[in-house]
Coordinates of C-alpha atoms in Angstrom, one line a residue:
Chain A
X771 CA -84.1 -7.0 -23.6
X772 CA -80.5 -7.0 -24.6
X773 CA -77.8 -5.3 -22.4
X774 CA -74.2 -4.5 -23.1
X775 CA -71.7 -4.0 -20.3
X776 CA -68.3 -2.3 -20.5
X777 CA -66.6 -2.6 -17.1
X778 CA -63.6 -0.4 -17.9
X779 CA -64.5 3.3 -17.8
X780 CA -60.9 4.3 -18.6
X781 CA -57.9 2.6 -20.0
X782 CA -54.4 3.8 -21.0
X783 CA -51.6 2.3 -23.1
X784 CA -48.2 3.3 -24.2
X785 CA -47.8 4.3 -27.8
X786 CA -47.0 1.2 -30.0
X787 CA -48.2 -1.2 -27.3
X788 CA -51.2 -3.4 -27.3
X789 CA -54.4 -2.9 -25.3
X790 CA -57.6 -4.9 -24.9
X791 CA -61.0 -3.4 -24.2
X792 CA -63.6 -5.6 -22.6
X793 CA -67.3 -6.0 -23.4
X794 CA -69.9 -8.5 -22.3
X795 CA -73.5 -8.7 -23.4
X796 CA -76.7 -10.5 -22.5
X797 CA -79.2 -11.8 -25.0
X798 CA -81.5 -14.7 -25.6
X799 CA -81.1 -14.5 -29.4
X800 CA -78.9 -16.8 -31.3
X801 CA -78.3 -14.6 -34.3
X802 CA -77.0 -11.0 -33.9
X803 CA -74.3 -8.6 -34.7
X804 CA -71.7 -7.0 -32.5
X805 CA -69.8 -3.8 -33.1
X806 CA -67.1 -1.6 -31.8
X807 CA -67.4 2.1 -32.4
X808 CA -64.9 4.8 -31.8
X809 CA -66.0 8.3 -30.8
X810 CA -63.3 11.0 -30.8
X811 CA -63.9 14.5 -29.3
X812 CA -65.5 15.5 -32.6
X813 CA -68.5 13.3 -31.5
X814 CA -68.5 11.5 -34.8
X815 CA -69.2 7.8 -34.3
X816 CA -66.9 5.7 -36.4
X817 CA -67.3 2.0 -37.0
X818 CA -64.1 0.2 -36.1
X819 CA -65.1 -3.5 -36.5
X820 CA -68.1 -5.8 -36.6
X821 CA -68.7 -9.4 -35.9
X822 CA -71.6 -11.7 -37.1
X823 CA -72.6 -14.1 -34.3
X824 CA -72.9 -17.0 -36.7
X825 CA -69.2 -16.7 -37.7
X826 CA -66.8 -18.5 -35.5
X827 CA -63.8 -16.7 -37.0
X828 CA -62.8 -13.5 -35.1
X829 CA -63.0 -10.3 -37.2
X830 CA -59.9 -8.3 -37.9
X831 CA -59.4 -4.9 -39.5
X832 CA -55.7 -4.0 -39.8
X833 CA -54.5 -3.2 -36.2
X834 CA -57.9 -4.0 -34.7
X835 CA -59.1 -7.5 -33.9
X836 CA -61.8 -9.0 -31.7
X837 CA -62.0 -12.0 -29.4
X838 CA -65.6 -13.2 -29.7
X839 CA -66.6 -15.9 -27.2
X840 CA -70.3 -16.6 -28.0
X841 CA -70.9 -19.0 -25.2
X842 CA -69.4 -16.6 -22.7
X843 CA -71.2 -13.6 -24.3
X844 CA -67.9 -11.8 -24.5
X845 CA -66.6 -9.5 -27.2
X846 CA -63.3 -7.8 -26.5
X847 CA -61.4 -5.4 -28.8
X848 CA -57.6 -5.7 -29.2
X849 CA -55.7 -2.7 -30.6
X850 CA -52.2 -3.5 -31.6
X851 CA -49.4 -1.0 -32.2
X852 CA -51.4 1.8 -30.5
X853 CA -51.2 5.2 -32.1
X854 CA -52.0 8.7 -30.8
X855 CA -54.9 8.8 -33.2
X856 CA -56.5 5.9 -31.4
X857 CA -57.3 8.0 -28.4
X858 CA -61.1 8.2 -28.1
X859 CA -64.1 6.8 -26.4
X860 CA -64.8 3.2 -27.5
X861 CA -68.3 1.8 -27.5
X862 CA -69.4 -1.8 -27.8
X863 CA -72.8 -2.3 -29.4
X864 CA -75.3 -5.1 -30.1
X865 CA -77.8 -5.4 -32.9
X866 CA -80.4 -8.1 -33.4
X867 CA -80.3 -9.9 -36.8
X868 CA -84.1 -9.8 -37.0
X869 CA -85.5 -7.6 -39.8
X870 CA -87.2 -4.5 -38.5
X871 CA -85.1 -4.6 -35.3
X872 CA -82.1 -2.7 -36.5
X873 CA -81.6 -0.5 -33.4
X874 CA -78.2 -0.6 -31.7
X875 CA -77.8 -1.2 -28.0
X876 CA -74.7 0.4 -26.6
X877 CA -72.5 0.0 -23.6
X878 CA -71.4 2.9 -21.5
X879 CA -68.0 3.2 -23.2
X880 CA -64.3 3.0 -22.4
X881 CA -62.1 6.1 -22.6
X882 CA -58.8 5.2 -24.1
X883 CA -55.7 7.3 -23.5
X884 CA -52.5 6.8 -25.5
X885 CA -49.4 7.8 -23.6
X886 CA -46.6 9.1 -25.9
Chain B
X1275 CA -70.6 11.5 -51.2
X1276 CA -72.1 13.6 -48.4
X1277 CA -72.5 12.0 -45.0
X1278 CA -75.3 12.4 -42.4
X1279 CA -75.7 16.0 -41.4
X1280 CA -77.4 17.5 -38.4
X1281 CA -78.4 21.0 -37.4
X1282 CA -77.9 22.9 -35.3
X1283 CA -74.6 21.7 -34.0
X1284 CA -75.3 23.2 -30.6
X1285 CA -78.6 24.5 -29.1
X1286 CA -79.1 26.3 -25.8
X1287 CA -82.6 26.7 -24.7
X1288 CA -84.5 27.6 -21.5
X1289 CA -86.5 25.1 -19.5
X1290 CA -90.0 24.8 -20.8
X1291 CA -89.3 25.8 -24.4
X1292 CA -89.8 23.6 -27.4
X1293 CA -86.8 22.6 -29.7
X1294 CA -86.5 21.0 -33.1
X1295 CA -83.5 19.1 -34.2
X1296 CA -82.9 18.3 -37.8
X1297 CA -81.2 15.3 -39.5
X1298 CA -80.4 14.9 -43.2
X1299 CA -79.6 11.3 -43.9
X1300 CA -77.3 10.0 -46.7
X1301 CA -79.2 10.1 -50.0
X1302 CA -80.9 6.8 -50.7
X1303 CA -80.8 5.5 -47.2
X1304 CA -84.1 4.0 -46.3
X1305 CA -83.6 3.7 -42.5
X1306 CA -83.1 6.6 -40.1
X1307 CA -82.4 6.4 -36.3
X1308 CA -82.2 8.8 -33.5
X1309 CA -80.1 8.2 -30.4
X1310 CA -79.5 10.3 -27.2
X1311 CA -76.1 10.4 -25.5
X1312 CA -76.1 11.9 -22.0
X1313 CA -72.8 13.1 -20.6
X1314 CA -70.4 10.2 -19.9
X1315 CA -72.9 7.6 -21.1
X1316 CA -73.4 5.4 -24.1
X1317 CA -76.0 6.0 -26.8
X1318 CA -79.7 5.3 -26.0
X1319 CA -82.0 4.4 -28.9
X1320 CA -85.0 6.8 -29.3
X1321 CA -86.8 6.1 -32.6
X1322 CA -86.3 4.3 -35.9
X1323 CA -87.8 5.0 -39.3
X1324 CA -87.7 2.4 -42.1
X1325 CA -89.3 3.2 -45.4
X1326 CA -93.0 3.5 -45.2
X1327 CA -93.4 1.3 -42.2
X1328 CA -94.7 2.6 -38.9
X1329 CA -91.8 4.0 -36.9
X1330 CA -90.4 2.1 -33.9
X1331 CA -91.0 4.6 -31.1
X1332 CA -90.1 2.3 -28.3
X1333 CA -87.2 4.3 -27.1
X1334 CA -88.9 7.7 -26.7
X1335 CA -88.6 8.6 -23.0
X1336 CA -91.9 10.6 -22.7
X1337 CA -94.7 12.0 -24.8
X1338 CA -92.8 15.3 -24.9
X1339 CA -90.6 13.6 -27.5
X1340 CA -91.7 13.1 -31.1
X1341 CA -90.2 12.7 -34.5
X1342 CA -91.2 13.0 -38.1
X1343 CA -89.7 11.9 -41.3
X1344 CA -90.7 13.0 -44.8
X1345 CA -90.4 10.0 -47.1
X1346 CA -86.8 8.8 -47.1
X1347 CA -85.3 12.2 -46.5
X1348 CA -85.1 14.7 -43.7
X1349 CA -86.2 13.9 -40.1
X1350 CA -87.0 16.3 -37.3
X1351 CA -86.9 15.4 -33.6
X1352 CA -89.0 17.7 -31.5
X1353 CA -88.8 18.0 -27.7
X1354 CA -91.6 19.9 -26.1
X1355 CA -91.5 21.7 -22.8
X1356 CA -87.8 20.9 -22.4
X1357 CA -86.4 19.9 -19.0
X1358 CA -82.9 20.0 -17.7
X1359 CA -82.6 16.2 -17.9
X1360 CA -83.1 16.5 -21.7
X1361 CA -79.6 18.0 -21.9
X1362 CA -77.6 15.6 -24.1
X1363 CA -76.1 15.1 -27.5
X1364 CA -78.7 13.9 -30.0
X1365 CA -77.2 11.7 -32.7
X1366 CA -78.9 10.7 -35.9
X1367 CA -77.8 7.7 -38.1
X1368 CA -78.9 6.3 -41.4
X1369 CA -78.5 3.0 -43.2
X1370 CA -79.6 1.2 -46.4
X1371 CA -82.0 -1.6 -45.4
X1372 CA -83.2 -3.9 -48.0
X1373 CA -86.9 -4.7 -47.4
X1374 CA -87.6 -8.2 -46.1
X1375 CA -83.9 -9.1 -45.6
X1376 CA -82.0 -8.4 -42.5
X1377 CA -78.3 -8.4 -43.3
X1378 CA -75.6 -6.3 -41.9
X1379 CA -76.5 -2.7 -42.7
X1380 CA -73.9 -0.2 -41.4
X1381 CA -75.4 2.8 -39.6
X1382 CA -73.6 6.0 -40.5
X1383 CA -73.8 8.6 -37.8
X1384 CA -74.0 12.4 -38.0
X1385 CA -72.0 14.7 -35.8
X1386 CA -74.8 15.2 -33.4
X1387 CA -76.6 18.2 -31.8
X1388 CA -75.6 19.2 -28.3
X1389 CA -78.7 20.4 -26.5
X1390 CA -78.3 22.3 -23.3
X1391 CA -81.4 23.2 -21.3
X1392 CA -80.8 26.0 -18.7

């Protein structure tokens, strides 16, 4: 079974600064997807960024980028130019690439606070 | 278009009562998922429906939990004889999965139902 570990229950960053959230995972599969989701107090899960394991290039979405280290099974999220609206819980998630095995496995989350 | 909707938004019940939680997926989405989020925790997979295939029930924690889905539309998660440990937010998600091909299919989440068992 796959597991996802987020070792930072809480993080804080000054507005406009950069912060990195850590995630490690364990799997015996070679092909899979990794995701970062944001959950504000509204409870709505919002996809921030995704990474296909077969791609060596790290994914980027505007101010969000990842550092994907497949051999180390590490998938960190970097948020640049932090904004007040970035304050939320952030969850790392894993999904197999096998058809019919679409369920997501989540970490326990990191609460990100933005300091004005 | 409309996103995933869930009802009720909040539900308070007494221990031992049955509850039904409803999920309306995005129109046309073939796959539907239920997850549970306990306080301060990540999401735990409960059950997955994909088209006419048998659902993946591997995440259901006990036989008190069951779910139904009518075609590719509404789903209902039922918890019988609720216990205090069932208190959590129950989240539903849907995605468009093309049969026989597993590519990236984004799961779109609803706002969840917060269940409190007294």
